[in-house]
């Protein structure tokens, strides 16, 4: 599942920054509700991370399972979600924006979930 960012006009992964004293798990739950209106199961597999020198912080990517889909809260920066398989997600990202790091994250998630074959480094 990915979400549409109304300001950047881009299909993006769900996520954001942790609030003060917030755990990674709590932040993940908050962000997925705010951006996509979903609740997650307890299955959460961290599979990639990036360090951002500009903000002196990390982005951690999780492969998760959706427990249920709720109504997206009004007033947030994302306007809706798109449910698709991994191959479609990769095609959409390549055609809409082409960001290699997002393509790599989705590819890794697809391999980890067993929905894509590992065909070596795609770069």
mmCIF file with all atom_site columns, C-alpha atoms in Angstrom:
data_model
loop_
_atom_site.group_PDB
_atom_site.id
_atom_site.type_symbol
_atom_site.label_atom_id
_atom_site.label_alt_id
_atom_site.label_comp_id
_atom_site.label_asym_id
_atom_site.label_entity_id
_atom_site.label_seq_id
_atom_site.pdbx_PDB_ins_code
_atom_site.Cartn_x
_atom_site.Cartn_y
_atom_site.Cartn_z
_atom_site.occupancy
_atom_site.B_iso_or_equiv
_atom_site.pdbx_formal_charge
_atom_site.auth_seq_id
_atom_site.auth_comp_id
_atom_site.auth_asym_id
_atom_site.auth_atom_id
_atom_site.pdbx_PDB_model_num
ATOM 1   C CA . UNK A 1 1   ? 0.000   0.000   0.000   1.00 0.00 ? 1   UNK A CA 1
ATOM 2   C CA . UNK A 1 2   ? 1.248   3.458   -0.858  1.00 0.00 ? 2   UNK A CA 1
ATOM 3   C CA . UNK A 1 3   ? -0.282  6.902   -0.378  1.00 0.00 ? 3   UNK A CA 1
ATOM 4   C CA . UNK A 1 4   ? -0.725  10.006  -2.521  1.00 0.00 ? 4   UNK A CA 1
ATOM 5   C CA . UNK A 1 5   ? 1.020   13.127  -1.195  1.00 0.00 ? 5   UNK A CA 1
ATOM 6   C CA . UNK A 1 6   ? -1.195  16.088  -2.110  1.00 0.00 ? 6   UNK A CA 1
ATOM 7   C CA . UNK A 1 7   ? 1.616   18.676  -1.833  1.00 0.00 ? 7   UNK A CA 1
ATOM 8   C CA . UNK A 1 8   ? 4.431   16.810  -3.587  1.00 0.00 ? 8   UNK A CA 1
ATOM 9   C CA . UNK A 1 9   ? 2.031   15.207  -6.113  1.00 0.00 ? 9   UNK A CA 1
ATOM 10  C CA . UNK A 1 10  ? 3.757   11.857  -5.746  1.00 0.00 ? 10  UNK A CA 1
ATOM 11  C CA . UNK A 1 11  ? 2.920   8.282   -4.794  1.00 0.00 ? 11  UNK A CA 1
ATOM 12  C CA . UNK A 1 12  ? 4.933   7.585   -1.663  1.00 0.00 ? 12  UNK A CA 1
ATOM 13  C CA . UNK A 1 13  ? 5.610   5.078   1.067   1.00 0.00 ? 13  UNK A CA 1
ATOM 14  C CA . UNK A 1 14  ? 3.874   5.668   4.399   1.00 0.00 ? 14  UNK A CA 1
ATOM 15  C CA . UNK A 1 15  ? 5.932   7.252   7.149   1.00 0.00 ? 15  UNK A CA 1
ATOM 16  C CA . UNK A 1 16  ? 7.208   10.261  8.985   1.00 0.00 ? 16  UNK A CA 1
ATOM 17  C CA . UNK A 1 17  ? 9.167   11.467  11.966  1.00 0.00 ? 17  UNK A CA 1
ATOM 18  C CA . UNK A 1 18  ? 8.851   10.258  15.530  1.00 0.00 ? 18  UNK A CA 1
ATOM 19  C CA . UNK A 1 19  ? 7.342   12.648  18.028  1.00 0.00 ? 19  UNK A CA 1
ATOM 20  C CA . UNK A 1 20  ? 9.160   13.377  21.290  1.00 0.00 ? 20  UNK A CA 1
ATOM 21  C CA . UNK A 1 21  ? 9.322   10.296  23.573  1.00 0.00 ? 21  UNK A CA 1
ATOM 22  C CA . UNK A 1 22  ? 7.488   8.187   20.956  1.00 0.00 ? 22  UNK A CA 1
ATOM 23  C CA . UNK A 1 23  ? 8.658   4.614   20.355  1.00 0.00 ? 23  UNK A CA 1
ATOM 24  C CA . UNK A 1 24  ? 9.262   3.363   16.829  1.00 0.00 ? 24  UNK A CA 1
ATOM 25  C CA . UNK A 1 25  ? 6.233   1.052   17.177  1.00 0.00 ? 25  UNK A CA 1
ATOM 26  C CA . UNK A 1 26  ? 3.984   3.900   18.383  1.00 0.00 ? 26  UNK A CA 1
ATOM 27  C CA . UNK A 1 27  ? 5.232   6.183   15.604  1.00 0.00 ? 27  UNK A CA 1
ATOM 28  C CA . UNK A 1 28  ? 4.562   3.497   13.008  1.00 0.00 ? 28  UNK A CA 1
ATOM 29  C CA . UNK A 1 29  ? 1.007   3.017   14.301  1.00 0.00 ? 29  UNK A CA 1
ATOM 30  C CA . UNK A 1 30  ? 0.359   6.780   14.321  1.00 0.00 ? 30  UNK A CA 1
ATOM 31  C CA . UNK A 1 31  ? 1.788   7.409   10.845  1.00 0.00 ? 31  UNK A CA 1
ATOM 32  C CA . UNK A 1 32  ? -0.115  4.586   9.132   1.00 0.00 ? 32  UNK A CA 1
ATOM 33  C CA . UNK A 1 33  ? -3.368  5.814   10.685  1.00 0.00 ? 33  UNK A CA 1
ATOM 34  C CA . UNK A 1 34  ? -2.717  9.461   9.784   1.00 0.00 ? 34  UNK A CA 1
ATOM 35  C CA . UNK A 1 35  ? -1.572  8.772   6.229   1.00 0.00 ? 35  UNK A CA 1
ATOM 36  C CA . UNK A 1 36  ? -3.589  5.747   5.156   1.00 0.00 ? 36  UNK A CA 1
ATOM 37  C CA . UNK A 1 37  ? -6.262  5.099   7.782   1.00 0.00 ? 37  UNK A CA 1
ATOM 38  C CA . UNK A 1 38  ? -4.980  1.611   8.561   1.00 0.00 ? 38  UNK A CA 1
ATOM 39  C CA . UNK A 1 39  ? -4.305  -0.432  11.666  1.00 0.00 ? 39  UNK A CA 1
ATOM 40  C CA . UNK A 1 40  ? -1.465  -2.942  11.606  1.00 0.00 ? 40  UNK A CA 1
ATOM 41  C CA . UNK A 1 41  ? -1.141  -6.423  13.054  1.00 0.00 ? 41  UNK A CA 1
ATOM 42  C CA . UNK A 1 42  ? 1.742   -7.142  15.413  1.00 0.00 ? 42  UNK A CA 1
ATOM 43  C CA . UNK A 1 43  ? 3.750   -8.557  12.477  1.00 0.00 ? 43  UNK A CA 1
ATOM 44  C CA . UNK A 1 44  ? 6.318   -5.841  11.685  1.00 0.00 ? 44  UNK A CA 1
ATOM 45  C CA . UNK A 1 45  ? 9.597   -6.794  10.048  1.00 0.00 ? 45  UNK A CA 1
ATOM 46  C CA . UNK A 1 46  ? 12.246  -4.055  9.755   1.00 0.00 ? 46  UNK A CA 1
ATOM 47  C CA . UNK A 1 47  ? 14.131  -4.700  6.520   1.00 0.00 ? 47  UNK A CA 1
ATOM 48  C CA . UNK A 1 48  ? 16.003  -1.554  5.505   1.00 0.00 ? 48  UNK A CA 1
ATOM 49  C CA . UNK A 1 49  ? 17.270  1.718   6.932   1.00 0.00 ? 49  UNK A CA 1
ATOM 50  C CA . UNK A 1 50  ? 18.928  4.866   5.653   1.00 0.00 ? 50  UNK A CA 1
ATOM 51  C CA . UNK A 1 51  ? 20.923  7.498   7.522   1.00 0.00 ? 51  UNK A CA 1
ATOM 52  C CA . UNK A 1 52  ? 20.149  11.093  6.522   1.00 0.00 ? 52  UNK A CA 1
ATOM 53  C CA . UNK A 1 53  ? 23.120  13.365  7.157   1.00 0.00 ? 53  UNK A CA 1
ATOM 54  C CA . UNK A 1 54  ? 20.966  16.492  6.666   1.00 0.00 ? 54  UNK A CA 1
ATOM 55  C CA . UNK A 1 55  ? 18.682  15.660  9.594   1.00 0.00 ? 55  UNK A CA 1
ATOM 56  C CA . UNK A 1 56  ? 21.115  13.441  11.519  1.00 0.00 ? 56  UNK A CA 1
ATOM 57  C CA . UNK A 1 57  ? 18.438  10.748  11.618  1.00 0.00 ? 57  UNK A CA 1
ATOM 58  C CA . UNK A 1 58  ? 17.422  7.400   10.221  1.00 0.00 ? 58  UNK A CA 1
ATOM 59  C CA . UNK A 1 59  ? 14.565  6.156   8.097   1.00 0.00 ? 59  UNK A CA 1
ATOM 60  C CA . UNK A 1 60  ? 13.571  2.596   8.968   1.00 0.00 ? 60  UNK A CA 1
ATOM 61  C CA . UNK A 1 61  ? 11.390  0.569   6.601   1.00 0.00 ? 61  UNK A CA 1
ATOM 62  C CA . UNK A 1 62  ? 9.049   -2.160  7.853   1.00 0.00 ? 62  UNK A CA 1
ATOM 63  C CA . UNK A 1 63  ? 7.164   -4.909  6.056   1.00 0.00 ? 63  UNK A CA 1
ATOM 64  C CA . UNK A 1 64  ? 3.840   -5.212  7.888   1.00 0.00 ? 64  UNK A CA 1
ATOM 65  C CA . UNK A 1 65  ? 0.409   -6.752  7.618   1.00 0.00 ? 65  UNK A CA 1
ATOM 66  C CA . UNK A 1 66  ? -2.760  -4.658  7.654   1.00 0.00 ? 66  UNK A CA 1
ATOM 67  C CA . UNK A 1 67  ? -5.273  -5.543  10.373  1.00 0.00 ? 67  UNK A CA 1
ATOM 68  C CA . UNK A 1 68  ? -8.049  -3.299  9.064   1.00 0.00 ? 68  UNK A CA 1
ATOM 69  C CA . UNK A 1 69  ? -8.675  -0.278  6.871   1.00 0.00 ? 69  UNK A CA 1
ATOM 70  C CA . UNK A 1 70  ? -10.409 2.686   8.512   1.00 0.00 ? 70  UNK A CA 1
ATOM 71  C CA . UNK A 1 71  ? -11.460 6.089   7.249   1.00 0.00 ? 71  UNK A CA 1
ATOM 72  C CA . UNK A 1 72  ? -8.491  8.374   6.567   1.00 0.00 ? 72  UNK A CA 1
ATOM 73  C CA . UNK A 1 73  ? -8.549  11.264  9.050   1.00 0.00 ? 73  UNK A CA 1
ATOM 74  C CA . UNK A 1 74  ? -9.320  14.604  7.372   1.00 0.00 ? 74  UNK A CA 1
ATOM 75  C CA . UNK A 1 75  ? -6.763  17.389  7.218   1.00 0.00 ? 75  UNK A CA 1
ATOM 76  C CA . UNK A 1 76  ? -3.606  15.338  6.796   1.00 0.00 ? 76  UNK A CA 1
ATOM 77  C CA . UNK A 1 77  ? -1.085  15.673  3.970   1.00 0.00 ? 77  UNK A CA 1
ATOM 78  C CA . UNK A 1 78  ? -2.051  12.419  2.253   1.00 0.00 ? 78  UNK A CA 1
ATOM 79  C CA . UNK A 1 79  ? -5.331  12.148  0.371   1.00 0.00 ? 79  UNK A CA 1
ATOM 80  C CA . UNK A 1 80  ? -5.726  8.425   -0.159  1.00 0.00 ? 80  UNK A CA 1
ATOM 81  C CA . UNK A 1 81  ? -4.103  5.059   -0.505  1.00 0.00 ? 81  UNK A CA 1
ATOM 82  C CA . UNK A 1 82  ? -3.461  2.802   -3.462  1.00 0.00 ? 82  UNK A CA 1
ATOM 83  C CA . UNK A 1 83  ? -3.464  -0.962  -2.997  1.00 0.00 ? 83  UNK A CA 1
ATOM 84  C CA . UNK A 1 84  ? -1.481  -2.853  -5.605  1.00 0.00 ? 84  UNK A CA 1
ATOM 85  C CA . UNK A 1 85  ? 0.900   -5.748  -6.027  1.00 0.00 ? 85  UNK A CA 1
ATOM 86  C CA . UNK A 1 86  ? 4.660   -5.183  -5.949  1.00 0.00 ? 86  UNK A CA 1
ATOM 87  C CA . UNK A 1 87  ? 5.127   -5.363  -9.730  1.00 0.00 ? 87  UNK A CA 1
ATOM 88  C CA . UNK A 1 88  ? 2.488   -2.679  -10.278 1.00 0.00 ? 88  UNK A CA 1
ATOM 89  C CA . UNK A 1 89  ? 4.004   -0.505  -7.535  1.00 0.00 ? 89  UNK A CA 1
ATOM 90  C CA . UNK A 1 90  ? 7.424   -0.707  -9.193  1.00 0.00 ? 90  UNK A CA 1
ATOM 91  C CA . UNK A 1 91  ? 5.981   0.151   -12.617 1.00 0.00 ? 91  UNK A CA 1
ATOM 92  C CA . UNK A 1 92  ? 4.044   3.107   -11.190 1.00 0.00 ? 92  UNK A CA 1
ATOM 93  C CA . UNK A 1 93  ? 7.052   4.517   -9.343  1.00 0.00 ? 93  UNK A CA 1
ATOM 94  C CA . UNK A 1 94  ? 9.280   4.135   -12.402 1.00 0.00 ? 94  UNK A CA 1
ATOM 95  C CA . UNK A 1 95  ? 6.750   5.925   -14.612 1.00 0.00 ? 95  UNK A CA 1
ATOM 96  C CA . UNK A 1 96  ? 5.589   8.632   -12.198 1.00 0.00 ? 96  UNK A CA 1
ATOM 97  C CA . UNK A 1 97  ? 8.820   9.663   -10.502 1.00 0.00 ? 97  UNK A CA 1
ATOM 98  C CA . UNK A 1 98  ? 11.621  7.183   -11.117 1.00 0.00 ? 98  UNK A CA 1
ATOM 99  C CA . UNK A 1 99  ? 13.336  7.606   -7.718  1.00 0.00 ? 99  UNK A CA 1
ATOM 100 C CA . UNK A 1 100 ? 15.834  4.756   -7.466  1.00 0.00 ? 100 UNK A CA 1
ATOM 101 C CA . UNK A 1 101 ? 15.828  4.592   -3.658  1.00 0.00 ? 101 UNK A CA 1
ATOM 102 C CA . UNK A 1 102 ? 12.031  4.158   -3.533  1.00 0.00 ? 102 UNK A CA 1
ATOM 103 C CA . UNK A 1 103 ? 12.209  1.526   -6.292  1.00 0.00 ? 103 UNK A CA 1
ATOM 104 C CA . UNK A 1 104 ? 14.851  -0.365  -4.304  1.00 0.00 ? 104 UNK A CA 1
ATOM 105 C CA . UNK A 1 105 ? 12.782  -0.277  -1.092  1.00 0.00 ? 105 UNK A CA 1
ATOM 106 C CA . UNK A 1 106 ? 9.686   -1.641  -2.827  1.00 0.00 ? 106 UNK A CA 1
ATOM 107 C CA . UNK A 1 107 ? 11.772  -4.295  -4.596  1.00 0.00 ? 107 UNK A CA 1
ATOM 108 C CA . UNK A 1 108 ? 13.296  -5.419  -1.274  1.00 0.00 ? 108 UNK A CA 1
ATOM 109 C CA . UNK A 1 109 ? 9.861   -5.568  0.374   1.00 0.00 ? 109 UNK A CA 1
ATOM 110 C CA . UNK A 1 110 ? 8.545   -7.653  -2.529  1.00 0.00 ? 110 UNK A CA 1
ATOM 111 C CA . UNK A 1 111 ? 11.415  -10.123 -2.214  1.00 0.00 ? 111 UNK A CA 1
ATOM 112 C CA . UNK A 1 112 ? 11.079  -10.338 1.586   1.00 0.00 ? 112 UNK A CA 1
ATOM 113 C CA . UNK A 1 113 ? 7.334   -10.986 1.317   1.00 0.00 ? 113 UNK A CA 1
ATOM 114 C CA . UNK A 1 114 ? 7.891   -13.731 -1.268  1.00 0.00 ? 114 UNK A CA 1
ATOM 115 C CA . UNK A 1 115 ? 6.024   -11.820 -3.982  1.00 0.00 ? 115 UNK A CA 1
ATOM 116 C CA . UNK A 1 116 ? 9.055   -10.967 -6.148  1.00 0.00 ? 116 UNK A CA 1
ATOM 117 C CA . UNK A 1 117 ? 12.032  -13.056 -7.198  1.00 0.00 ? 117 UNK A CA 1
ATOM 118 C CA . UNK A 1 118 ? 15.493  -11.920 -6.151  1.00 0.00 ? 118 UNK A CA 1
ATOM 119 C CA . UNK A 1 119 ? 17.190  -11.340 -9.498  1.00 0.00 ? 119 UNK A CA 1
ATOM 120 C CA . UNK A 1 120 ? 20.324  -9.763  -8.059  1.00 0.00 ? 120 UNK A CA 1
ATOM 121 C CA . UNK A 1 121 ? 21.063  -6.085  -7.758  1.00 0.00 ? 121 UNK A CA 1
ATOM 122 C CA . UNK A 1 122 ? 18.785  -4.207  -10.155 1.00 0.00 ? 122 UNK A CA 1
ATOM 123 C CA . UNK A 1 123 ? 20.949  -1.091  -10.250 1.00 0.00 ? 123 UNK A CA 1
#
